[in-house]
């Protein structure tokens, strides 16, 4: 089996056997079995995280490569492939299976040149990216220490880039991700006698409309920000004044000034709703992850190696950031680094968006991605 066949086989095994965040026990064991064959020492970080280090004879720097491991609670609909998920309602719909395969492939290539490397290479296989706490747990568990990592690279397959293309971006690439939960409590009453209650549903409806004005009227129009309320629950019956409503949502921003402004404005509007409608509220705001901001110097180096490896015509320099989130940002809060998109769109079947039940990739790009990552590591360590 050549390296391309091996990378594809790894990806397909993991695709068939997906595991949700925090439950990647079989995936971790599988990765460890591959590292063992490469005679690479490895250790667990937490329950399912795995790290392995290629220790160079001439150790001046340490570069880390990160691959996420977890799948999503989605029922796969790719019935035309033989490696469809074996688990009901669990699927690798974001390409983490490919990330593992690519980084293991790059690891094998670098192992073969261990005697020539001028620095160490740390492979980080991280759980729980989709629930946004995996990177922090790996960092807290020492994934960037002993030896200390000087900089880090992350990869992600991208269905909006054609196969053979590579996407790179300077500066802010993905948004900070915050989660908000709001409880609005009034007083129950018969629907025919609304004056006897405090209508939490009415108050919540007014509040939902009020916060939409934060983006359009309180923030500089050139500052990207999003407030989305995606779920609402409450009420007892069609003819009962609603006693309690719970709202769930997310806020996406790129700098802490705007982040804090939105948080303060939401709280201020909640207080106004309390006064106006005689209800009470509970506001829970959770800062899940920071904005992903690439290090300019590392991005320049990645572009330089991409030009030599992919060719200048196949490099896409991304202009606009994404409002999506990615906990690779947590590593970049500690060490310099860069996040790289690998184009995987060949036809309709490989162009479905992330988190889609028909998500799939063009597997022919994985070998080159592994070779590019290994080549970039070698150049960086020079």
mmCIF file of C-alpha atoms in Angstrom:
data_model
loop_
_atom_site.group_PDB
_atom_site.id
_atom_site.type_symbol
_atom_site.label_atom_id
_atom_site.label_comp_id
_atom_site.label_asym_id
_atom_site.label_seq_id
_atom_site.Cartn_x
_atom_site.Cartn_y
_atom_site.Cartn_z
ATOM 1 C CA UNK A 1 0.000 0.000 0.000
ATOM 2 C CA UNK A 2 1.511 3.330 -1.042
ATOM 3 C CA UNK A 3 1.152 6.508 1.020
ATOM 4 C CA UNK A 4 -1.851 7.833 -0.911
ATOM 5 C CA UNK A 5 -3.725 4.568 -0.474
ATOM 6 C CA UNK A 6 -2.833 4.544 3.210
ATOM 7 C CA UNK A 7 -4.066 8.097 3.768
ATOM 8 C CA UNK A 8 -7.344 7.316 1.998
ATOM 9 C CA UNK A 9 -7.749 4.091 3.999
ATOM 10 C CA UNK A 10 -7.212 5.994 7.264
ATOM 11 C CA UNK A 11 -9.775 8.601 6.310
ATOM 12 C CA UNK A 12 -12.345 6.003 5.297
ATOM 13 C CA UNK A 13 -11.942 3.965 8.488
ATOM 14 C CA UNK A 14 -12.452 7.050 10.632
ATOM 15 C CA UNK A 15 -15.366 8.147 8.440
ATOM 16 C CA UNK A 16 -17.070 4.800 8.959
ATOM 17 C CA UNK A 17 -16.476 4.933 12.705
ATOM 18 C CA UNK A 18 -17.246 8.508 13.801
ATOM 19 C CA UNK A 19 -17.343 9.563 17.433
ATOM 20 C CA UNK A 20 -18.794 12.670 19.045
ATOM 21 C CA UNK A 21 -16.747 15.184 21.018
ATOM 22 C CA UNK A 22 -15.360 13.778 24.247
ATOM 23 C CA UNK A 23 -16.105 10.202 23.133
ATOM 24 C CA UNK A 24 -13.313 9.686 20.581
ATOM 25 C CA UNK A 25 -11.965 6.596 22.381
ATOM 26 C CA UNK A 26 -11.759 4.304 19.340
ATOM 27 C CA UNK A 27 -10.410 7.134 17.185
ATOM 28 C CA UNK A 28 -7.644 7.815 19.716
ATOM 29 C CA UNK A 29 -6.703 4.128 19.854
ATOM 30 C CA UNK A 30 -6.644 3.963 16.062
ATOM 31 C CA UNK A 31 -4.353 7.007 15.853
ATOM 32 C CA UNK A 32 -2.080 5.506 18.489
ATOM 33 C CA UNK A 33 -1.846 2.272 16.483
ATOM 34 C CA UNK A 34 -0.670 4.251 13.455
ATOM 35 C CA UNK A 35 1.875 6.192 15.520
ATOM 36 C CA UNK A 36 3.145 2.934 16.997
ATOM 37 C CA UNK A 37 3.806 1.568 13.509
ATOM 38 C CA UNK A 38 5.810 4.713 12.789
ATOM 39 C CA UNK A 39 7.731 4.133 16.032
ATOM 40 C CA UNK A 40 6.644 7.561 17.217
ATOM 41 C CA UNK A 41 6.228 7.971 20.985
ATOM 42 C CA UNK A 42 2.796 9.202 21.971
ATOM 43 C CA UNK A 43 0.754 10.029 25.035
ATOM 44 C CA UNK A 44 -2.798 10.839 25.940
ATOM 45 C CA UNK A 45 -3.922 14.296 26.934
ATOM 46 C CA UNK A 46 -7.118 13.947 28.903
ATOM 47 C CA UNK A 47 -9.341 11.030 27.937
ATOM 48 C CA UNK A 48 -9.104 11.137 24.148
ATOM 49 C CA UNK A 49 -6.502 13.688 23.078
ATOM 50 C CA UNK A 50 -3.251 12.324 21.606
ATOM 51 C CA UNK A 51 0.104 14.031 21.067
ATOM 52 C CA UNK A 52 3.264 12.689 19.488
ATOM 53 C CA UNK A 53 6.645 14.304 18.916
ATOM 54 C CA UNK A 54 9.239 13.676 16.237
ATOM 55 C CA UNK A 55 12.410 14.608 18.087
ATOM 56 C CA UNK A 56 15.073 15.882 15.728
ATOM 57 C CA UNK A 57 18.775 15.316 16.258
ATOM 58 C CA UNK A 58 19.346 19.007 15.750
ATOM 59 C CA UNK A 59 16.626 20.608 17.826
ATOM 60 C CA UNK A 60 16.343 24.359 17.542
ATOM 61 C CA UNK A 61 12.603 24.874 17.198
ATOM 62 C CA UNK A 62 9.390 22.934 17.603
ATOM 63 C CA UNK A 63 6.503 23.239 15.179
ATOM 64 C CA UNK A 64 3.088 21.727 15.927
ATOM 65 C CA UNK A 65 0.529 20.310 13.499
ATOM 66 C CA UNK A 66 -3.035 20.053 14.723
ATOM 67 C CA UNK A 67 -5.841 17.757 13.554
ATOM 68 C CA UNK A 68 -9.305 17.696 15.138
ATOM 69 C CA UNK A 69 -10.982 14.335 15.733
ATOM 70 C CA UNK A 70 -14.678 14.640 16.584
ATOM 71 C CA UNK A 71 -17.742 14.046 14.440
ATOM 72 C CA UNK A 72 -21.220 15.612 14.466
ATOM 73 C CA UNK A 73 -24.690 14.403 15.543
ATOM 74 C CA UNK A 74 -25.883 14.157 11.931
ATOM 75 C CA UNK A 75 -27.404 11.227 10.041
ATOM 76 C CA UNK A 76 -25.308 10.626 6.929
ATOM 77 C CA UNK A 77 -27.151 10.417 3.602
ATOM 78 C CA UNK A 78 -24.219 9.430 1.358
ATOM 79 C CA UNK A 79 -25.747 6.050 0.536
ATOM 80 C CA UNK A 80 -23.706 5.796 -2.679
ATOM 81 C CA UNK A 81 -20.362 5.297 -0.884
ATOM 82 C CA UNK A 82 -19.107 2.061 0.652
ATOM 83 C CA UNK A 83 -17.550 3.849 3.633
ATOM 84 C CA UNK A 84 -20.751 5.507 4.893
ATOM 85 C CA UNK A 85 -20.946 5.986 8.667
ATOM 86 C CA UNK A 86 -21.805 2.821 10.579
ATOM 87 C CA UNK A 87 -23.319 4.856 13.412
ATOM 88 C CA UNK A 88 -26.851 6.197 13.270
ATOM 89 C CA UNK A 89 -27.006 9.974 13.653
ATOM 90 C CA UNK A 90 -23.218 10.370 13.910
ATOM 91 C CA UNK A 91 -21.197 11.557 10.933
ATOM 92 C CA UNK A 92 -17.922 13.197 9.950
ATOM 93 C CA UNK A 93 -19.653 16.076 8.203
ATOM 94 C CA UNK A 94 -16.840 18.599 8.668
ATOM 95 C CA UNK A 95 -13.783 16.766 7.370
ATOM 96 C CA UNK A 96 -12.050 15.932 10.637
ATOM 97 C CA UNK A 97 -11.517 12.400 9.338
ATOM 98 C CA UNK A 98 -9.493 13.867 6.470
ATOM 99 C CA UNK A 99 -7.540 16.133 8.820
ATOM 100 C CA UNK A 100 -6.393 13.132 10.865
ATOM 101 C CA UNK A 101 -5.383 11.241 7.725
ATOM 102 C CA UNK A 102 -3.467 14.210 6.286
ATOM 103 C CA UNK A 103 -1.555 14.929 9.491
ATOM 104 C CA UNK A 104 -0.709 11.237 9.966
ATOM 105 C CA UNK A 105 0.515 11.231 6.357
ATOM 106 C CA UNK A 106 2.635 14.310 6.964
ATOM 107 C CA UNK A 107 3.951 12.692 10.139
ATOM 108 C CA UNK A 108 5.062 9.616 8.204
ATOM 109 C CA UNK A 109 6.876 11.748 5.616
ATOM 110 C CA UNK A 110 8.630 13.732 8.341
ATOM 111 C CA UNK A 111 9.598 10.575 10.220
ATOM 112 C CA UNK A 112 11.373 9.354 7.121
ATOM 113 C CA UNK A 113 13.477 12.555 7.173
ATOM 114 C CA UNK A 114 13.968 12.667 10.926
ATOM 115 C CA UNK A 115 17.749 12.742 10.656
ATOM 116 C CA UNK A 116 17.582 15.791 8.381
ATOM 117 C CA UNK A 117 15.063 17.826 10.392
ATOM 118 C CA UNK A 118 16.432 20.899 12.126
ATOM 119 C CA UNK A 119 13.738 20.957 14.774
ATOM 120 C CA UNK A 120 11.040 18.948 16.489
ATOM 121 C CA UNK A 121 7.555 18.281 15.123
ATOM 122 C CA UNK A 122 4.609 17.875 17.487
ATOM 123 C CA UNK A 123 1.477 16.184 16.170
ATOM 124 C CA UNK A 124 -1.661 17.183 18.073
ATOM 125 C CA UNK A 125 -4.824 15.128 17.645
ATOM 126 C CA UNK A 126 -7.509 17.122 19.388
ATOM 127 C CA UNK A 127 -10.979 16.064 20.563
ATOM 128 C CA UNK A 128 -14.116 18.179 20.903
ATOM 129 C CA UNK A 129 -13.565 20.924 18.351
ATOM 130 C CA UNK A 130 -17.261 20.999 17.472
ATOM 131 C CA UNK A 131 -18.207 21.763 21.075
ATOM 132 C CA UNK A 132 -15.419 24.361 21.309
ATOM 133 C CA UNK A 133 -13.586 23.142 24.389
ATOM 134 C CA UNK A 134 -11.073 20.705 22.913
ATOM 135 C CA UNK A 135 -8.232 23.127 22.190
ATOM 136 C CA UNK A 136 -8.322 24.628 25.683
ATOM 137 C CA UNK A 137 -8.205 21.163 27.262
ATOM 138 C CA UNK A 138 -5.219 20.206 25.106
ATOM 139 C CA UNK A 139 -3.374 23.419 25.966
ATOM 140 C CA UNK A 140 -4.123 22.992 29.673
ATOM 141 C CA UNK A 141 -2.922 19.406 29.381
ATOM 142 C CA UNK A 142 0.492 20.507 28.112
ATOM 143 C CA UNK A 143 0.136 19.912 24.356
ATOM 144 C CA UNK A 144 2.282 22.982 23.631
ATOM 145 C CA UNK A 145 5.012 22.159 26.173
ATOM 146 C CA UNK A 146 7.978 19.823 26.684
ATOM 147 C CA UNK A 147 9.396 20.942 24.338
ATOM 148 C CA UNK A 148 7.717 24.325 24.031
ATOM 149 C CA UNK A 149 6.034 24.833 20.665
ATOM 150 C CA UNK A 150 7.327 27.839 18.736
ATOM 151 C CA UNK A 151 4.498 27.958 16.204
ATOM 152 C CA UNK A 152 1.576 25.864 14.999
ATOM 153 C CA UNK A 153 -0.224 25.036 11.760
ATOM 154 C CA UNK A 154 -3.811 23.889 11.344
ATOM 155 C CA UNK A 155 -5.605 22.600 8.259
ATOM 156 C CA UNK A 156 -9.231 22.339 7.198
ATOM 157 C CA UNK A 157 -10.755 20.865 4.053
ATOM 158 C CA UNK A 158 -12.916 23.400 2.239
ATOM 159 C CA UNK A 159 -15.846 22.538 -0.087
ATOM 160 C CA UNK A 160 -15.902 26.095 -1.494
ATOM 161 C CA UNK A 161 -12.401 25.783 -2.920
ATOM 162 C CA UNK A 162 -11.747 23.694 -6.015
ATOM 163 C CA UNK A 163 -9.612 20.612 -5.643
ATOM 164 C CA UNK A 164 -5.946 21.463 -6.071
ATOM 165 C CA UNK A 165 -6.414 24.941 -4.600
ATOM 166 C CA UNK A 166 -5.172 26.148 -1.239
ATOM 167 C CA UNK A 167 -6.673 29.027 0.754
ATOM 168 C CA UNK A 168 -4.668 31.355 2.983
ATOM 169 C CA UNK A 169 -5.543 34.551 4.810
ATOM 170 C CA UNK A 170 -3.731 37.302 6.643
ATOM 171 C CA UNK A 171 -5.000 38.378 10.053
ATOM 172 C CA UNK A 172 -8.556 37.745 11.231
ATOM 173 C CA UNK A 173 -9.920 34.594 9.628
ATOM 174 C CA UNK A 174 -12.757 33.378 11.865
ATOM 175 C CA UNK A 175 -14.888 35.032 14.519
ATOM 176 C CA UNK A 176 -15.019 34.779 18.273
ATOM 177 C CA UNK A 177 -17.906 32.546 19.330
ATOM 178 C CA UNK A 178 -20.127 33.442 22.286
ATOM 179 C CA UNK A 179 -23.223 31.680 23.548
ATOM 180 C CA UNK A 180 -26.101 33.410 25.276
ATOM 181 C CA UNK A 181 -29.071 32.054 27.197
ATOM 182 C CA UNK A 182 -31.817 34.363 28.426
ATOM 183 C CA UNK A 183 -34.722 33.494 30.699
ATOM 184 C CA UNK A 184 -37.665 35.869 30.872
ATOM 185 C CA UNK A 185 -40.180 35.116 33.619
ATOM 186 C CA UNK A 186 -43.586 36.702 34.028
ATOM 187 C CA UNK A 187 -46.766 35.548 35.754
ATOM 188 C CA UNK A 188 -49.213 32.924 34.489
ATOM 189 C CA UNK A 189 -52.884 33.766 33.886
ATOM 190 C CA UNK A 190 -55.846 32.621 31.815
ATOM 191 C CA UNK A 191 -55.576 33.767 28.210
ATOM 192 C CA UNK A 192 -58.997 35.431 28.492
ATOM 193 C CA UNK A 193 -57.830 37.625 31.377
ATOM 194 C CA UNK A 194 -54.341 38.855 30.341
ATOM 195 C CA UNK A 195 -54.453 41.756 32.789
ATOM 196 C CA UNK A 196 -54.048 39.259 35.626
ATOM 197 C CA UNK A 197 -50.641 38.028 34.413
ATOM 198 C CA UNK A 198 -47.292 39.226 33.120
ATOM 199 C CA UNK A 199 -46.800 37.978 29.576
ATOM 200 C CA UNK A 200 -43.268 36.610 29.175
ATOM 201 C CA UNK A 201 -43.944 35.787 25.515
ATOM 202 C CA UNK A 202 -44.846 39.380 24.679
ATOM 203 C CA UNK A 203 -41.799 40.674 26.552
ATOM 204 C CA UNK A 204 -39.542 38.179 24.757
ATOM 205 C CA UNK A 205 -40.973 39.134 21.366
ATOM 206 C CA UNK A 206 -40.259 42.817 21.979
ATOM 207 C CA UNK A 207 -36.767 41.957 23.236
ATOM 208 C CA UNK A 208 -35.965 39.890 20.110
ATOM 209 C CA UNK A 209 -36.813 42.899 17.945
ATOM 210 C CA UNK A 210 -34.888 45.296 20.176
ATOM 211 C CA UNK A 211 -31.547 43.516 19.995
ATOM 212 C CA UNK A 212 -31.569 43.491 16.187
ATOM 213 C CA UNK A 213 -30.958 47.224 16.433
ATOM 214 C CA UNK A 214 -27.620 46.665 18.170
ATOM 215 C CA UNK A 215 -25.869 45.689 14.942
ATOM 216 C CA UNK A 216 -27.555 48.308 12.758
ATOM 217 C CA UNK A 217 -27.492 51.272 15.157
ATOM 218 C CA UNK A 218 -24.875 50.799 17.865
ATOM 219 C CA UNK A 219 -21.878 49.352 16.000
ATOM 220 C CA UNK A 220 -19.703 50.926 13.322
ATOM 221 C CA UNK A 221 -20.967 49.523 9.988
ATOM 222 C CA UNK A 222 -17.448 48.493 8.964
ATOM 223 C CA UNK A 223 -17.088 46.283 12.060
ATOM 224 C CA UNK A 224 -18.362 42.743 11.340
ATOM 225 C CA UNK A 225 -20.646 41.337 14.026
ATOM 226 C CA UNK A 226 -23.609 38.964 14.220
ATOM 227 C CA UNK A 227 -26.312 38.372 16.819
ATOM 228 C CA UNK A 228 -28.465 35.315 16.181
ATOM 229 C CA UNK A 229 -31.220 33.951 18.379
ATOM 230 C CA UNK A 230 -31.680 30.435 17.112
ATOM 231 C CA UNK A 231 -34.016 28.798 19.594
ATOM 232 C CA UNK A 232 -36.987 29.801 21.751
ATOM 233 C CA UNK A 233 -38.955 27.638 24.128
ATOM 234 C CA UNK A 234 -41.756 28.258 26.609
ATOM 235 C CA UNK A 235 -45.473 28.479 27.145
ATOM 236 C CA UNK A 236 -48.023 25.970 28.410
ATOM 237 C CA UNK A 237 -51.117 26.163 26.196
ATOM 238 C CA UNK A 238 -52.812 28.217 23.499
ATOM 239 C CA UNK A 239 -55.107 29.905 26.006
ATOM 240 C CA UNK A 240 -52.641 30.566 28.846
ATOM 241 C CA UNK A 241 -50.573 33.700 29.380
ATOM 242 C CA UNK A 242 -46.973 32.547 29.072
ATOM 243 C CA UNK A 243 -45.086 32.477 32.354
ATOM 244 C CA UNK A 244 -41.567 31.708 31.107
ATOM 245 C CA UNK A 245 -39.578 31.971 27.902
ATOM 246 C CA UNK A 246 -36.008 30.806 27.304
ATOM 247 C CA UNK A 247 -34.012 32.216 24.390
ATOM 248 C CA UNK A 248 -30.808 30.688 23.037
ATOM 249 C CA UNK A 249 -28.409 32.424 20.700
ATOM 250 C CA UNK A 250 -24.899 33.245 19.588
ATOM 251 C CA UNK A 251 -22.809 36.379 19.131
ATOM 252 C CA UNK A 252 -19.914 36.548 16.652
ATOM 253 C CA UNK A 253 -17.304 39.313 16.700
ATOM 254 C CA UNK A 254 -13.653 39.968 15.890
ATOM 255 C CA UNK A 255 -12.499 42.233 18.704
ATOM 256 C CA UNK A 256 -13.170 42.458 22.413
ATOM 257 C CA UNK A 257 -14.352 46.070 22.275
ATOM 258 C CA UNK A 258 -17.315 45.130 20.074
ATOM 259 C CA UNK A 259 -17.797 41.918 22.032
ATOM 260 C CA UNK A 260 -18.143 43.827 25.308
ATOM 261 C CA UNK A 261 -20.354 46.491 23.714
ATOM 262 C CA UNK A 262 -22.846 43.867 22.501
ATOM 263 C CA UNK A 263 -22.895 42.089 25.835
ATOM 264 C CA UNK A 264 -23.543 45.344 27.715
ATOM 265 C CA UNK A 265 -26.238 46.442 25.257
ATOM 266 C CA UNK A 266 -28.125 43.136 25.532
ATOM 267 C CA UNK A 267 -28.093 43.422 29.318
ATOM 268 C CA UNK A 268 -29.293 47.028 29.159
ATOM 269 C CA UNK A 269 -32.197 46.094 26.929
ATOM 270 C CA UNK A 270 -33.161 43.237 29.217
ATOM 271 C CA UNK A 271 -33.379 45.685 32.120
ATOM 272 C CA UNK A 272 -35.589 47.925 30.001
ATOM 273 C CA UNK A 273 -37.880 44.976 29.214
ATOM 274 C CA UNK A 274 -38.128 44.150 32.909
ATOM 275 C CA UNK A 275 -39.260 47.708 33.693
ATOM 276 C CA UNK A 276 -41.620 47.972 30.749
ATOM 277 C CA UNK A 277 -43.456 44.658 31.191
ATOM 278 C CA UNK A 278 -42.978 43.808 34.858
ATOM 279 C CA UNK A 279 -41.057 40.612 34.146
ATOM 280 C CA UNK A 280 -37.782 39.271 35.512
ATOM 281 C CA UNK A 281 -34.808 37.998 33.554
ATOM 282 C CA UNK A 282 -31.681 35.883 33.917
ATOM 283 C CA UNK A 283 -28.828 36.532 31.485
ATOM 284 C CA UNK A 284 -26.083 33.956 30.892
ATOM 285 C CA UNK A 285 -23.293 34.947 28.497
ATOM 286 C CA UNK A 286 -20.548 32.406 27.769
ATOM 287 C CA UNK A 287 -17.429 33.380 25.818
ATOM 288 C CA UNK A 288 -16.747 30.041 24.141
ATOM 289 C CA UNK A 289 -13.835 30.910 21.869
ATOM 290 C CA UNK A 290 -11.662 33.761 20.677
ATOM 291 C CA UNK A 291 -11.314 35.073 17.145
ATOM 292 C CA UNK A 292 -8.891 33.154 14.942
ATOM 293 C CA UNK A 293 -6.170 35.606 13.937
ATOM 294 C CA UNK A 294 -3.307 34.317 11.805
ATOM 295 C CA UNK A 295 0.239 35.526 12.453
ATOM 296 C CA UNK A 296 1.314 37.639 9.429
ATOM 297 C CA UNK A 297 4.885 36.364 9.339
ATOM 298 C CA UNK A 298 3.765 32.722 9.430
ATOM 299 C CA UNK A 299 1.131 33.401 6.746
ATOM 300 C CA UNK A 300 3.842 34.856 4.490
ATOM 301 C CA UNK A 301 5.932 31.742 4.941
ATOM 302 C CA UNK A 302 2.922 29.503 4.158
ATOM 303 C CA UNK A 303 2.244 31.480 0.979
ATOM 304 C CA UNK A 304 5.897 31.164 -0.009
ATOM 305 C CA UNK A 305 5.888 27.376 0.384
ATOM 306 C CA UNK A 306 2.469 27.125 -1.312
ATOM 307 C CA UNK A 307 3.806 28.983 -4.365
ATOM 308 C CA UNK A 308 6.631 26.495 -4.703
ATOM 309 C CA UNK A 309 4.473 23.449 -4.013
ATOM 310 C CA UNK A 310 1.043 24.237 -5.484
ATOM 311 C CA UNK A 311 1.962 26.964 -7.941
ATOM 312 C CA UNK A 312 0.924 30.601 -7.703
ATOM 313 C CA UNK A 313 -2.234 30.094 -9.784
ATOM 314 C CA UNK A 314 -3.579 27.623 -7.231
ATOM 315 C CA UNK A 315 -3.288 29.915 -4.230
ATOM 316 C CA UNK A 316 -6.400 31.742 -3.081
ATOM 317 C CA UNK A 317 -5.641 34.677 -0.793
ATOM 318 C CA UNK A 318 -8.882 35.112 1.122
ATOM 319 C CA UNK A 319 -10.076 38.682 1.491
ATOM 320 C CA UNK A 320 -12.979 38.369 3.887
ATOM 321 C CA UNK A 321 -13.063 36.604 7.250
ATOM 322 C CA UNK A 322 -15.721 34.070 8.186
ATOM 323 C CA UNK A 323 -18.270 34.556 10.963
ATOM 324 C CA UNK A 324 -17.901 30.864 11.713
ATOM 325 C CA UNK A 325 -15.842 29.785 14.698
ATOM 326 C CA UNK A 326 -12.875 27.451 15.142
ATOM 327 C CA UNK A 327 -11.120 26.647 18.407
ATOM 328 C CA UNK A 328 -7.727 26.544 16.674
ATOM 329 C CA UNK A 329 -7.890 30.184 17.748
ATOM 330 C CA UNK A 330 -7.012 29.091 21.280
ATOM 331 C CA UNK A 331 -3.612 27.833 20.145
ATOM 332 C CA UNK A 332 -3.021 31.130 18.345
ATOM 333 C CA UNK A 333 -3.722 32.944 21.611
ATOM 334 C CA UNK A 334 -0.637 31.194 23.018
ATOM 335 C CA UNK A 335 1.777 30.746 20.096
ATOM 336 C CA UNK A 336 2.095 32.167 16.558
ATOM 337 C CA UNK A 337 0.644 30.162 13.703
ATOM 338 C CA UNK A 338 -1.543 29.859 10.653
ATOM 339 C CA UNK A 339 -4.742 28.118 9.567
ATOM 340 C CA UNK A 340 -4.871 26.679 6.050
ATOM 341 C CA UNK A 341 -7.778 25.703 3.813
ATOM 342 C CA UNK A 342 -7.381 22.707 1.489
ATOM 343 C CA UNK A 343 -9.726 22.795 -1.519
ATOM 344 C CA UNK A 344 -11.757 19.570 -1.886
ATOM 345 C CA UNK A 345 -14.508 20.458 -4.380
ATOM 346 C CA UNK A 346 -14.355 18.379 -7.557
ATOM 347 C CA UNK A 347 -18.015 17.930 -8.479
ATOM 348 C CA UNK A 348 -21.508 18.247 -7.000
ATOM 349 C CA UNK A 349 -20.993 15.335 -4.600
ATOM 350 C CA UNK A 350 -17.930 17.020 -3.070
ATOM 351 C CA UNK A 351 -19.367 20.541 -2.899
ATOM 352 C CA UNK A 352 -21.888 20.221 -0.081
ATOM 353 C CA UNK A 353 -21.199 22.642 2.777
ATOM 354 C CA UNK A 354 -19.774 21.713 6.153
ATOM 355 C CA UNK A 355 -22.279 20.060 8.521
ATOM 356 C CA UNK A 356 -24.437 18.843 5.645
ATOM 357 C CA UNK A 357 -25.724 15.250 5.701
ATOM 358 C CA UNK A 358 -24.235 14.740 2.214
ATOM 359 C CA UNK A 359 -20.853 16.266 3.009
ATOM 360 C CA UNK A 360 -17.960 14.470 1.319
ATOM 361 C CA UNK A 361 -14.558 15.371 -0.114
ATOM 362 C CA UNK A 362 -12.382 14.710 -3.127
ATOM 363 C CA UNK A 363 -9.933 12.278 -1.535
ATOM 364 C CA UNK A 364 -7.370 12.744 -4.297
ATOM 365 C CA UNK A 365 -6.226 16.031 -2.685
ATOM 366 C CA UNK A 366 -5.119 14.475 0.601
ATOM 367 C CA UNK A 367 -1.716 13.128 -0.420
ATOM 368 C CA UNK A 368 -0.656 16.486 -1.820
ATOM 369 C CA UNK A 369 -1.933 18.225 1.304
ATOM 370 C CA UNK A 370 0.154 15.896 3.480
ATOM 371 C CA UNK A 371 3.192 16.500 1.279
ATOM 372 C CA UNK A 372 2.645 20.257 1.412
ATOM 373 C CA UNK A 373 2.371 20.263 5.201
ATOM 374 C CA UNK A 374 5.562 18.173 5.515
ATOM 375 C CA UNK A 375 7.382 20.393 3.008
ATOM 376 C CA UNK A 376 6.268 23.534 4.852
ATOM 377 C CA UNK A 377 7.491 22.137 8.165
ATOM 378 C CA UNK A 378 10.892 21.376 6.650
ATOM 379 C CA UNK A 379 11.176 24.879 5.242
ATOM 380 C CA UNK A 380 10.065 26.514 8.468
ATOM 381 C CA UNK A 381 12.664 24.610 10.459
ATOM 382 C CA UNK A 382 15.480 25.688 8.174
#
